[in-house]
Coordinates of C-alpha atoms in Angstrom, one line a residue:
Chain O
M1 CA 57.4 289.5 -64.5
S2 CA 59.8 288.4 -67.2
R3 CA 60.2 284.7 -68.0
G4 CA 63.9 284.7 -67.1
L5 CA 63.4 285.2 -63.4
V6 CA 61.2 282.1 -63.0
P7 CA 63.4 279.1 -62.0
D8 CA 63.5 276.3 -64.4
P9 CA 61.0 273.8 -63.1
T10 CA 62.8 270.9 -64.7
A11 CA 66.1 271.7 -62.9
P12 CA 67.2 268.9 -60.5
L13 CA 66.7 269.5 -56.8
T14 CA 70.2 268.6 -55.8
P15 CA 72.5 271.4 -54.7
S16 CA 75.1 272.6 -57.1
G17 CA 78.2 274.9 -57.0
N18 CA 79.3 276.3 -53.7
L19 CA 76.6 274.6 -51.6
R20 CA 77.5 271.3 -53.1
R21 CA 81.1 271.8 -52.3
R22 CA 80.3 272.7 -48.7
Q23 CA 78.1 269.7 -48.3
V24 CA 80.8 267.4 -49.6
V25 CA 83.3 268.9 -47.2
S26 CA 80.9 268.3 -44.3
R27 CA 80.2 264.8 -45.4
V28 CA 83.9 264.0 -45.7
A29 CA 84.4 265.4 -42.1
E30 CA 81.6 263.2 -40.8
V31 CA 83.2 260.1 -42.4
V32 CA 86.6 261.0 -41.0
A33 CA 85.2 261.4 -37.5
T34 CA 83.3 258.1 -37.7
G35 CA 86.5 256.5 -39.1
A36 CA 88.5 257.7 -36.1
A37 CA 86.1 256.1 -33.7
V38 CA 86.2 252.9 -35.7
V39 CA 90.0 252.9 -35.6
A40 CA 90.1 253.3 -31.8
L41 CA 87.5 250.6 -31.3
A42 CA 89.5 248.3 -33.7
A43 CA 92.6 248.9 -31.6
L44 CA 90.7 247.8 -28.5
V45 CA 89.1 244.8 -30.1
I46 CA 92.5 243.6 -31.6
V47 CA 94.3 243.9 -28.3
I48 CA 91.6 242.2 -26.3
W49 CA 91.1 239.5 -29.0
T50 CA 94.9 238.8 -29.0
V51 CA 94.9 238.5 -25.2
V52 CA 91.9 236.2 -25.1
S53 CA 92.8 234.0 -28.0
R54 CA 96.4 233.5 -26.8
G55 CA 95.7 233.4 -23.1
A56 CA 92.6 231.2 -23.0
G57 CA 94.6 228.0 -23.7
A58 CA 96.9 228.5 -20.7
I59 CA 94.2 228.8 -18.1
S60 CA 93.3 225.9 -16.0
L61 CA 92.7 225.2 -12.3
D62 CA 96.4 224.3 -11.9
F63 CA 97.4 227.5 -13.6
L64 CA 95.4 229.5 -11.1
F65 CA 96.2 227.7 -7.9
T66 CA 99.7 226.1 -8.1
G67 CA 103.2 227.7 -8.0
Y68 CA 105.5 228.1 -10.9
P69 CA 106.2 226.3 -13.3
T70 CA 102.8 224.6 -13.4
G71 CA 100.9 227.7 -12.4
V72 CA 101.0 231.3 -11.5
G73 CA 99.0 231.2 -8.2
P74 CA 101.7 233.1 -6.2
M75 CA 101.8 235.9 -8.7
L76 CA 98.0 236.3 -8.6
L77 CA 98.0 236.2 -4.8
G78 CA 100.8 238.7 -4.5
T79 CA 99.1 241.2 -6.8
V80 CA 95.9 240.9 -4.7
V81 CA 97.9 241.5 -1.5
I82 CA 99.8 244.5 -2.9
A83 CA 96.6 246.1 -4.3
L84 CA 94.8 245.5 -1.0
V85 CA 97.5 247.0 1.1
A86 CA 97.7 250.0 -1.3
T87 CA 93.9 250.5 -1.1
A88 CA 93.9 250.2 2.7
M89 CA 96.2 253.2 2.7
A90 CA 94.7 255.2 -0.1
M91 CA 91.0 254.9 0.6
P92 CA 90.7 256.4 4.0
I93 CA 93.1 259.3 3.1
G94 CA 91.3 259.8 -0.2
V95 CA 87.8 259.9 1.3
L96 CA 89.0 262.3 4.1
V97 CA 90.6 264.6 1.4
A98 CA 87.3 264.6 -0.4
L99 CA 85.5 265.4 2.8
F100 CA 88.0 268.2 3.4
I101 CA 87.2 269.7 0.0
T102 CA 83.5 269.5 0.2
E103 CA 82.8 270.2 3.9
Y104 CA 85.6 272.2 5.3
S105 CA 87.8 274.1 2.8
G106 CA 86.5 277.2 1.3
A107 CA 86.4 277.8 -2.5
R108 CA 90.1 278.7 -2.5
G109 CA 91.2 275.8 -0.5
A110 CA 89.1 273.5 -2.7
R111 CA 90.9 274.9 -5.8
T112 CA 94.3 274.3 -4.2
M113 CA 93.4 270.8 -3.2
K114 CA 92.1 269.9 -6.6
L115 CA 95.2 271.3 -8.2
T116 CA 97.3 269.2 -5.8
L117 CA 95.3 266.1 -6.7
D118 CA 95.7 266.7 -10.4
L119 CA 99.4 267.1 -10.0
L120 CA 99.6 263.9 -8.0
N121 CA 97.5 262.2 -10.7
G122 CA 99.9 263.4 -13.4
L123 CA 103.0 262.0 -11.7
P124 CA 104.5 259.3 -14.0
S125 CA 104.3 255.9 -12.3
I126 CA 108.0 255.3 -12.8
I127 CA 108.7 258.4 -10.7
L128 CA 106.6 256.9 -7.9
G129 CA 108.7 253.7 -8.3
L130 CA 111.9 255.7 -7.9
F131 CA 110.4 257.4 -4.9
A132 CA 109.4 254.2 -3.2
F133 CA 112.8 252.8 -4.0
V134 CA 114.8 255.5 -2.4
F135 CA 112.3 256.2 0.4
I136 CA 111.7 252.6 1.6
V137 CA 113.7 250.0 -0.4
A138 CA 117.1 251.8 -0.2
A139 CA 116.5 252.8 3.4
Q140 CA 115.7 249.2 4.5
E141 CA 118.2 247.7 2.0
K142 CA 115.7 245.1 0.8
Q143 CA 112.8 244.9 -1.6
T144 CA 109.4 244.9 0.0
A145 CA 106.0 244.6 -1.6
F146 CA 105.0 247.3 1.0
A147 CA 107.1 249.9 -0.9
G148 CA 105.3 249.0 -4.1
S149 CA 102.0 249.4 -2.2
V150 CA 103.0 252.9 -1.1
A151 CA 103.7 253.9 -4.7
L152 CA 100.4 252.4 -5.8
A153 CA 98.6 254.1 -3.0
I154 CA 99.9 257.5 -4.3
I155 CA 98.5 256.5 -7.7
E156 CA 95.1 255.6 -6.2
L157 CA 94.8 258.5 -3.8
P158 CA 93.9 261.3 -6.4
L159 CA 91.5 259.0 -8.2
I160 CA 89.6 258.1 -5.0
A161 CA 89.7 261.6 -3.7
R162 CA 88.4 263.2 -7.0
G163 CA 85.8 260.5 -7.5
S164 CA 84.5 260.7 -3.9
Q165 CA 84.5 264.5 -4.0
E166 CA 82.3 264.6 -7.1
V167 CA 79.8 262.3 -5.5
L168 CA 79.9 264.1 -2.2
Q169 CA 79.1 267.3 -4.0
L170 CA 76.0 265.7 -5.4
V171 CA 74.6 265.0 -1.9
P172 CA 71.6 267.3 -1.7
G173 CA 72.1 270.4 0.5
N174 CA 68.7 269.9 2.2
L175 CA 69.9 266.6 3.7
R176 CA 72.6 268.6 5.5
E177 CA 70.2 271.4 6.4
A178 CA 67.6 268.9 7.8
S179 CA 70.3 267.4 9.9
D180 CA 71.5 270.8 11.1
A181 CA 67.9 271.8 11.9
L182 CA 67.5 268.7 14.1
G183 CA 70.5 270.0 16.1
V184 CA 72.9 267.3 15.0
A185 CA 76.5 268.3 15.3
R186 CA 78.4 268.8 12.0
W187 CA 80.7 265.8 12.4
R188 CA 77.8 263.5 13.3
S189 CA 75.8 264.6 10.2
T190 CA 78.9 264.2 8.1
L191 CA 79.4 260.6 9.3
T192 CA 75.8 259.5 9.5
V193 CA 74.1 261.4 6.7
V194 CA 76.5 262.7 4.1
L195 CA 78.9 259.8 3.9
P196 CA 76.3 257.0 3.8
S197 CA 74.4 258.7 1.0
A198 CA 77.6 259.0 -1.0
L199 CA 78.9 255.5 -0.1
G200 CA 78.0 253.9 -3.4
G201 CA 79.9 256.4 -5.4
I202 CA 82.9 256.3 -3.1
V203 CA 83.1 252.5 -3.3
T204 CA 82.9 252.5 -7.1
S205 CA 85.5 255.3 -7.4
T206 CA 87.7 253.1 -5.2
I207 CA 87.1 250.1 -7.5
L208 CA 88.1 252.1 -10.5
A209 CA 91.3 253.2 -8.7
V210 CA 92.2 249.7 -7.8
A211 CA 91.6 248.6 -11.3
R212 CA 94.1 251.2 -12.4
A213 CA 96.6 250.3 -9.8
A214 CA 96.5 246.6 -10.2
G215 CA 98.1 246.7 -13.6
E216 CA 100.8 249.3 -12.7
T217 CA 104.2 247.8 -13.4
A218 CA 106.8 250.6 -13.1
P219 CA 106.7 250.9 -9.3
L220 CA 106.8 247.1 -8.8
I221 CA 109.8 246.4 -10.9
L222 CA 111.8 248.7 -8.7
T223 CA 110.3 247.5 -5.4
S224 CA 109.2 243.9 -5.7
S225 CA 110.9 242.2 -8.6
A226 CA 113.3 239.8 -6.9
F227 CA 110.9 237.0 -5.8
D228 CA 110.5 233.3 -5.8
P229 CA 107.6 232.5 -8.2
N230 CA 106.9 229.2 -6.5
T231 CA 106.1 230.4 -2.9
F232 CA 102.7 231.5 -1.8
S233 CA 103.1 234.4 0.6
I234 CA 101.0 237.2 1.9
N235 CA 103.7 239.0 3.9
P236 CA 103.9 242.5 2.4
F237 CA 107.3 243.1 4.1
E238 CA 109.2 240.9 1.6
A239 CA 109.3 241.0 -2.2
L240 CA 106.0 239.4 -3.3
P241 CA 105.6 237.7 -6.7
N242 CA 103.2 239.7 -8.8
V243 CA 101.6 239.5 -12.3
P244 CA 102.8 242.8 -13.9
T245 CA 106.4 242.3 -13.1
W246 CA 106.3 238.7 -14.4
I247 CA 104.8 239.8 -17.7
Y248 CA 107.4 242.5 -18.0
K249 CA 110.3 240.1 -17.2
V250 CA 109.0 237.6 -19.8
S251 CA 108.9 240.3 -22.5
E252 CA 112.3 241.6 -21.6
E253 CA 113.9 238.2 -21.8
G254 CA 112.3 237.8 -25.2
N255 CA 112.1 234.0 -24.8
P256 CA 108.9 232.8 -26.5
N257 CA 108.8 229.8 -24.0
G258 CA 107.3 232.0 -21.3
Y259 CA 104.8 233.7 -23.6
A260 CA 102.0 231.3 -23.1
E261 CA 101.9 231.9 -19.3
A262 CA 102.3 235.6 -19.8
W263 CA 99.3 235.7 -22.1
G264 CA 97.3 233.6 -19.6
M265 CA 98.2 236.1 -16.8
S266 CA 97.4 239.0 -19.1
L267 CA 94.0 237.5 -19.8
I268 CA 93.2 237.1 -16.1
L269 CA 94.5 240.7 -15.3
V270 CA 92.7 242.3 -18.3
S271 CA 89.4 240.5 -17.6
I272 CA 89.4 241.5 -13.9
I273 CA 90.3 245.1 -14.8
L274 CA 87.8 245.5 -17.6
F275 CA 84.9 243.9 -15.7
A276 CA 85.7 245.9 -12.6
S277 CA 85.9 249.2 -14.5
L278 CA 82.8 248.5 -16.7
G279 CA 80.8 247.5 -13.6
A280 CA 82.0 250.3 -11.5
R281 CA 81.3 252.8 -14.2
A282 CA 77.7 251.6 -14.6
L283 CA 77.2 251.7 -10.8
L284 CA 78.8 255.1 -10.5
A285 CA 76.5 256.6 -13.2
R286 CA 73.5 255.0 -11.4
S287 CA 74.4 256.4 -7.9
K288 CA 75.1 259.8 -9.4
R289 CA 71.7 259.8 -11.1
K290 CA 70.1 258.7 -7.9
L291 CA 71.8 261.5 -5.9
S292 CA 71.0 264.3 -8.3
S293 CA 67.4 263.3 -9.0
Chain F
M1 CA 55.7 288.8 25.0
S2 CA 54.9 286.3 27.6
A3 CA 54.1 283.9 24.8
T4 CA 57.6 284.1 23.3
A5 CA 59.1 283.6 26.7
T6 CA 57.1 280.4 27.2
V7 CA 58.2 279.1 23.8
A8 CA 61.8 279.9 24.6
A9 CA 61.4 278.2 28.0
R10 CA 59.7 275.2 26.4
A11 CA 62.4 274.9 23.7
S12 CA 65.2 275.0 26.2
R13 CA 63.5 272.4 28.3
G14 CA 62.6 270.3 25.2
T15 CA 66.0 270.0 23.7
R16 CA 67.8 269.7 27.0
V17 CA 71.3 269.6 25.6
S18 CA 73.6 268.7 28.4
P19 CA 76.8 270.8 28.5
L20 CA 78.8 267.6 28.4
R21 CA 77.2 266.5 25.1
K22 CA 77.7 270.0 23.7
R23 CA 81.3 269.9 24.6
A24 CA 81.7 266.4 23.1
D25 CA 80.1 267.6 19.9
Q26 CA 82.5 270.6 19.7
F27 CA 85.3 268.3 20.3
G28 CA 84.1 265.9 17.7
D29 CA 83.8 268.7 15.2
R30 CA 87.3 269.8 15.9
V31 CA 88.7 266.2 15.6
M32 CA 86.8 265.6 12.3
F33 CA 88.2 268.9 10.9
G34 CA 91.7 268.0 12.2
I35 CA 91.6 264.5 10.5
C36 CA 90.4 265.9 7.2
L37 CA 93.0 268.6 7.3
L38 CA 95.7 266.1 8.1
A39 CA 94.6 264.0 5.1
A40 CA 94.8 267.0 2.9
L41 CA 98.2 267.9 4.2
V42 CA 99.4 264.3 3.6
A43 CA 98.2 264.5 0.0
G44 CA 99.9 267.8 -0.5
G45 CA 103.0 266.7 1.4
A46 CA 103.3 263.6 -0.8
I47 CA 104.1 265.7 -3.9
F48 CA 106.9 267.5 -2.0
L49 CA 108.2 264.3 -0.5
V50 CA 108.3 262.6 -3.9
G51 CA 110.1 265.6 -5.4
Y52 CA 112.6 265.8 -2.6
Q53 CA 113.4 262.1 -2.6
I54 CA 113.9 262.0 -6.4
V55 CA 116.3 265.1 -6.2
H56 CA 118.0 263.5 -3.2
G57 CA 118.5 260.3 -5.1
A58 CA 119.9 262.2 -8.1
Q59 CA 122.3 264.3 -5.9
P60 CA 125.6 262.5 -6.8
A61 CA 124.8 262.8 -10.5
I62 CA 123.7 266.4 -10.2
S63 CA 126.9 267.4 -8.4
K64 CA 129.1 265.4 -10.9
F65 CA 127.6 266.4 -14.2
G66 CA 125.7 269.6 -13.4
F67 CA 123.4 271.0 -16.0
A68 CA 125.5 269.6 -18.9
F69 CA 123.8 266.2 -18.2
V70 CA 120.7 267.5 -19.9
Y71 CA 122.3 267.8 -23.4
E72 CA 125.4 265.5 -23.2
T73 CA 124.8 262.5 -25.5
T74 CA 127.1 259.9 -24.0
W75 CA 125.6 257.1 -21.9
Q76 CA 128.2 254.7 -20.9
P77 CA 127.6 253.0 -17.5
N78 CA 130.9 251.1 -17.7
F79 CA 132.9 254.3 -17.9
G80 CA 130.8 256.3 -15.5
E81 CA 129.8 258.8 -18.2
F82 CA 126.2 259.9 -18.4
G83 CA 124.2 262.4 -20.4
A84 CA 120.5 262.5 -21.1
G85 CA 120.6 264.1 -24.6
V86 CA 119.7 260.9 -26.5
L87 CA 117.0 260.1 -24.0
L88 CA 115.5 263.6 -24.2
F89 CA 115.5 263.4 -28.0
G90 CA 113.8 260.0 -27.9
T91 CA 111.2 261.2 -25.4
A92 CA 110.5 264.3 -27.5
V93 CA 110.2 262.3 -30.8
T94 CA 107.9 259.5 -29.4
S95 CA 105.7 261.9 -27.5
A96 CA 105.4 264.4 -30.4
F97 CA 104.6 261.6 -32.8
A98 CA 102.0 260.2 -30.5
L99 CA 100.4 263.6 -30.0
L100 CA 100.4 264.5 -33.7
L101 CA 98.8 261.1 -34.7
G102 CA 96.6 260.6 -31.6
G103 CA 95.5 264.2 -31.0
P104 CA 93.5 264.6 -34.3
I105 CA 92.1 261.0 -34.0
A106 CA 91.0 261.7 -30.4
I107 CA 89.4 265.1 -31.2
A108 CA 87.6 263.4 -34.1
I109 CA 86.3 260.7 -31.8
G110 CA 85.1 263.4 -29.4
L111 CA 83.2 265.1 -32.3
F112 CA 81.8 261.8 -33.4
L113 CA 80.5 261.0 -29.9
T114 CA 78.9 264.4 -29.3
L115 CA 77.6 265.3 -32.7
L116 CA 77.3 262.3 -35.0
A117 CA 76.7 259.1 -33.0
P118 CA 73.1 258.2 -32.3
K119 CA 72.4 258.2 -28.6
G120 CA 72.6 254.5 -28.0
V121 CA 75.7 254.1 -30.1
G122 CA 77.5 256.9 -28.3
A123 CA 76.7 255.5 -24.9
V124 CA 78.4 252.2 -25.9
I125 CA 81.4 253.5 -27.8
G126 CA 82.3 256.3 -25.3
P127 CA 83.0 253.9 -22.4
L128 CA 84.7 251.4 -24.8
V129 CA 87.2 254.1 -25.9
E130 CA 87.8 254.9 -22.3
L131 CA 88.4 251.2 -21.6
L132 CA 91.4 251.5 -23.9
A133 CA 93.0 253.5 -21.2
A134 CA 92.3 250.8 -18.6
I135 CA 94.4 248.2 -20.3
P136 CA 97.6 248.0 -18.2
S137 CA 100.6 249.4 -20.0
V138 CA 102.6 246.2 -19.5
I139 CA 100.0 244.2 -21.4
L140 CA 99.8 246.8 -24.2
G141 CA 103.6 246.7 -24.4
F142 CA 103.6 242.9 -24.5
W143 CA 101.1 243.0 -27.3
G144 CA 103.3 245.6 -29.0
L145 CA 106.3 243.3 -28.7
V146 CA 104.7 240.1 -29.9
V147 CA 102.0 241.3 -32.3
L148 CA 102.5 244.9 -33.4
A149 CA 106.3 244.9 -33.9
P150 CA 106.4 242.0 -36.3
F151 CA 103.5 243.4 -38.3
V152 CA 105.1 246.9 -38.4
Q153 CA 108.4 245.4 -39.5
E154 CA 106.9 243.3 -42.2
H155 CA 104.2 245.6 -43.6
V156 CA 104.1 249.2 -42.4
E157 CA 107.8 250.1 -42.3
P158 CA 108.7 248.7 -45.8
F159 CA 105.6 250.4 -47.2
L160 CA 106.4 253.8 -45.8
H161 CA 110.0 253.4 -46.7
D162 CA 109.3 252.4 -50.3
N163 CA 106.7 255.1 -50.9
F164 CA 107.9 258.0 -48.7
G165 CA 111.6 257.1 -48.4
F166 CA 112.6 260.5 -49.7
I167 CA 111.6 261.9 -46.3
P168 CA 114.5 261.1 -44.1
V169 CA 112.4 260.0 -41.1
F170 CA 111.2 257.0 -43.1
G171 CA 114.6 255.5 -43.4
E172 CA 115.8 251.9 -43.7
P173 CA 113.7 249.5 -41.6
Q174 CA 115.6 247.5 -39.0
T175 CA 115.4 243.8 -38.5
T176 CA 113.2 243.5 -35.4
G177 CA 110.4 246.0 -35.7
L178 CA 111.4 247.3 -32.3
S179 CA 111.7 251.0 -33.1
V180 CA 110.8 254.5 -32.2
F181 CA 108.0 254.2 -34.7
T182 CA 106.4 251.2 -32.9
A183 CA 106.8 252.8 -29.5
S184 CA 105.1 255.9 -30.9
L185 CA 102.2 253.8 -32.1
I186 CA 101.8 252.3 -28.6
L187 CA 101.9 255.7 -27.1
T188 CA 99.3 256.9 -29.5
I189 CA 96.9 254.1 -28.3
M190 CA 97.5 255.3 -24.7
V191 CA 97.0 259.0 -25.5
V192 CA 93.8 258.7 -27.6
P193 CA 91.4 257.7 -24.8
I194 CA 92.6 260.5 -22.5
I195 CA 92.2 263.3 -25.0
A196 CA 89.0 261.8 -26.5
S197 CA 87.1 261.6 -23.2
I198 CA 88.1 265.1 -22.1
S199 CA 87.3 266.7 -25.5
R200 CA 83.9 264.8 -25.6
D201 CA 83.0 266.4 -22.3
L202 CA 84.2 269.8 -23.6
F203 CA 82.1 269.5 -26.9
R204 CA 79.1 268.6 -24.8
S205 CA 79.3 271.8 -22.9
V206 CA 79.1 274.0 -26.0
P207 CA 75.7 275.7 -25.8
R208 CA 73.1 274.1 -28.0
E209 CA 71.6 277.5 -29.0
L210 CA 74.9 278.6 -30.7
Q211 CA 75.0 275.4 -32.7
D212 CA 71.4 275.6 -33.7
G213 CA 71.7 279.2 -34.6
A214 CA 74.6 278.5 -36.9
A215 CA 72.7 275.6 -38.4
A216 CA 69.6 277.8 -38.9
L217 CA 71.8 280.3 -40.8
G218 CA 72.6 277.5 -43.2
A219 CA 75.9 276.2 -41.9
T220 CA 76.7 272.6 -42.6
R221 CA 77.6 270.2 -39.8
W222 CA 81.3 270.7 -40.5
E223 CA 80.9 274.5 -40.5
V224 CA 79.1 274.3 -37.2
V225 CA 82.1 272.4 -35.8
R226 CA 84.6 274.7 -37.5
G227 CA 82.9 277.9 -36.6
I228 CA 81.2 277.2 -33.2
V229 CA 82.3 274.0 -31.5
L230 CA 86.1 274.1 -32.0
P231 CA 86.6 277.9 -31.3
T232 CA 84.6 277.8 -28.0
T233 CA 86.5 274.8 -26.8
S234 CA 89.9 275.3 -28.3
S235 CA 91.7 276.1 -25.0
G236 CA 90.3 273.1 -23.3
V237 CA 91.2 270.9 -26.2
I238 CA 94.8 272.2 -26.1
A239 CA 94.9 271.6 -22.3
A240 CA 93.6 268.0 -23.0
C241 CA 96.4 267.5 -25.5
I242 CA 99.0 268.7 -23.0
L243 CA 97.6 266.2 -20.5
G244 CA 97.9 263.5 -23.1
L245 CA 101.5 264.7 -23.8
G246 CA 102.3 264.4 -20.1
R247 CA 101.0 260.8 -20.1
A248 CA 103.1 260.0 -23.2
L249 CA 106.3 261.6 -21.7
G250 CA 106.1 259.6 -18.5
E251 CA 105.2 256.1 -19.9
A252 CA 108.1 253.8 -19.0
I253 CA 107.0 250.2 -19.3
A254 CA 105.3 249.9 -22.6
V255 CA 107.9 252.1 -24.3
S256 CA 110.8 250.1 -22.9
Q257 CA 109.2 246.9 -24.2
V258 CA 109.0 248.0 -27.8
I259 CA 111.6 250.7 -28.4
G260 CA 114.5 248.4 -28.7
A261 CA 117.1 250.2 -26.6
G262 CA 119.1 252.3 -29.1
S263 CA 121.7 254.7 -27.9
E264 CA 122.2 257.1 -30.7
I265 CA 120.3 260.1 -32.1
K266 CA 119.0 259.1 -35.5
A267 CA 116.6 260.9 -37.8
N268 CA 115.2 257.4 -38.8
L269 CA 111.9 256.6 -37.0
F270 CA 112.5 252.9 -37.8
A271 CA 115.7 252.7 -35.8
P272 CA 115.7 251.7 -32.1
G273 CA 115.8 254.5 -29.6
S274 CA 115.3 255.2 -25.9
T275 CA 113.4 257.6 -23.7
L276 CA 113.9 259.0 -20.2
A277 CA 111.2 256.9 -18.6
G278 CA 112.0 253.8 -20.6
Q279 CA 115.7 254.0 -19.7
I280 CA 114.8 254.1 -15.9
A281 CA 112.6 251.0 -16.3
L282 CA 115.2 249.2 -18.4
Q283 CA 118.4 249.9 -16.5
F284 CA 117.5 250.6 -12.9
P285 CA 116.9 247.0 -11.7
G286 CA 120.4 246.1 -13.0
A287 CA 122.2 249.3 -12.3
L288 CA 125.9 248.8 -12.1
T289 CA 127.1 251.6 -9.8
E290 CA 125.7 254.2 -7.4
L291 CA 126.5 256.8 -10.0
H292 CA 124.5 254.9 -12.6
K293 CA 121.5 254.8 -10.3
A294 CA 122.0 258.5 -9.5
A295 CA 122.1 259.3 -13.3
L296 CA 118.8 257.4 -13.7
F297 CA 117.4 259.5 -10.8
Y298 CA 118.6 262.6 -12.6
C299 CA 116.5 261.4 -15.6
G300 CA 113.6 261.1 -13.1
V301 CA 114.2 264.7 -12.0
I302 CA 114.0 265.9 -15.6
L303 CA 110.9 263.8 -16.2
L304 CA 109.3 265.1 -13.0
A305 CA 110.0 268.7 -13.9
I306 CA 108.5 268.3 -17.4
G307 CA 105.6 266.4 -16.1
L308 CA 104.7 268.9 -13.4
L309 CA 105.2 271.7 -15.9
A310 CA 102.9 270.1 -18.4
N311 CA 100.1 269.6 -15.8
L312 CA 100.4 273.1 -14.5
L313 CA 100.3 274.5 -18.0
A314 CA 97.3 272.4 -18.9
G315 CA 95.5 273.5 -15.8
W316 CA 96.4 277.1 -16.4
I317 CA 95.3 277.1 -20.1
G318 CA 92.1 275.3 -19.1
R319 CA 91.2 277.9 -16.5
R320 CA 92.5 281.0 -18.1
F321 CA 90.9 280.6 -21.5
S322 CA 88.0 278.3 -20.9
Y323 CA 84.5 279.1 -22.1
G324 CA 82.5 279.8 -19.0
G325 CA 83.9 277.1 -16.8
A326 CA 83.5 274.4 -19.4
V327 CA 86.7 272.7 -18.3
N328 CA 86.2 270.8 -15.1
W329 CA 88.4 267.8 -14.5

């Protein structure tokens, strides 16, 4: 053994040369990835902070419960009505589509249906607005909130169907088998065993879909934009005042006088949507865990 | 032998299914199937109905302008002359910008959430990033108009113009901050959560053994990503980007709030512009003539075609090249 092959015991233990370079590259990549997450979070925080700080001042009891110009009650009520009507149409169809995928269609049918739902989900909302306009508004020659609800229902449908289908698929097979073994007819076990055990997931998927639809603007500016902001109404067969259209109008006019109310409405809409989706997400994760355990 | 006979006899006596009940159950099964099938047909029919109605609404413009509509650049409602060239250009520029900026950020977030973030941190940040997608576009656009546009106009645009002005896209800033650039930034914010959440799910599906094997061979974290994680998921990530692109192409409201309604093709990102979807949202409620409406419907037809194509392409890439069924959305 010659002396030259023994490593110098006093050399520092930090890597050098190529290894050092590779470690630096890796470190830089880590910092960049963390930075990207920070940037996205910052965007969320800045937007929400702006909405909260500028909107909080506008909110009062009058703001919530009286008509324009002292409050925006009719807009809030109209948005609720439009979303409810849309959900009343989308939820039954969505759940039935999910049942069709999990209980009746074969593998090929399921693939086709999933593709269909993904395509529906990918339709731009302005396209659905145009559709509701030509299909309902132009045919009746007047704006109706119902037309907006139809467009929103098409937005909600794929979300509810995909969400429910994922939960339905988690319902343990032995529940169905037990039901079969007791001689229960297929449709009875679907209605009394499968659906109830997936109910939590179905409801939370629906809430997520409603949260998405409640803020959609594009369909409503084509179907329910000519309204009187001072009249409370729940009749979906006329143009109903609604929050998104109002915010859009204010920003189009570019008149800063209306900004305070628009921020106030934004705050109400954003907080409802964010709390609904956060809560629904947590519940969904829980019911999925419960089903698969 | 007699034993089996008794069992069978007892069984038939025990269950005692009346023929009526049996028929009712058969009927019920059939009805249930019928209702579900009907719902599925409604969902499938909705796409065709939407497509038919949009084309139907565009009919006058299609027969008047033909295919030339797609590349003609005049848009003059007063003279009844319409062409979607400028709009297509604006749509392409804003979406491409959003994807070029948002794609890498989103993929980096996906990597951060799967590989870097401690478990608790990832569980908080992941849903928060997805919340970004839950903010209604009208509110994001309103924020863009009131907060982002002035900031961009005062700080970002002069900075980019002064330092990178030799690149033509960073031209002379305009007075309002309402520009293609601002619209692209808003679209970036919308695209990031979509791509980030899909790529996070993809990265999670990469087999642990492969990554550990690479690490055991001495690969650094970045080399594991570069050599294992990205190659196994690349097709899915591309599909995710196409889905994000589809979202950016079709966004009407937020874009029309901040893009400033320009009507010319300009190389300058800081000039106002217009997009297909934005033009529909801006002009449809106050459309002057039936032809004007039909032209906007024609824009819708183009948008619908691009959107469906993007979704089909994303699905196809995801299925065709995915790593062992990793893509499932």
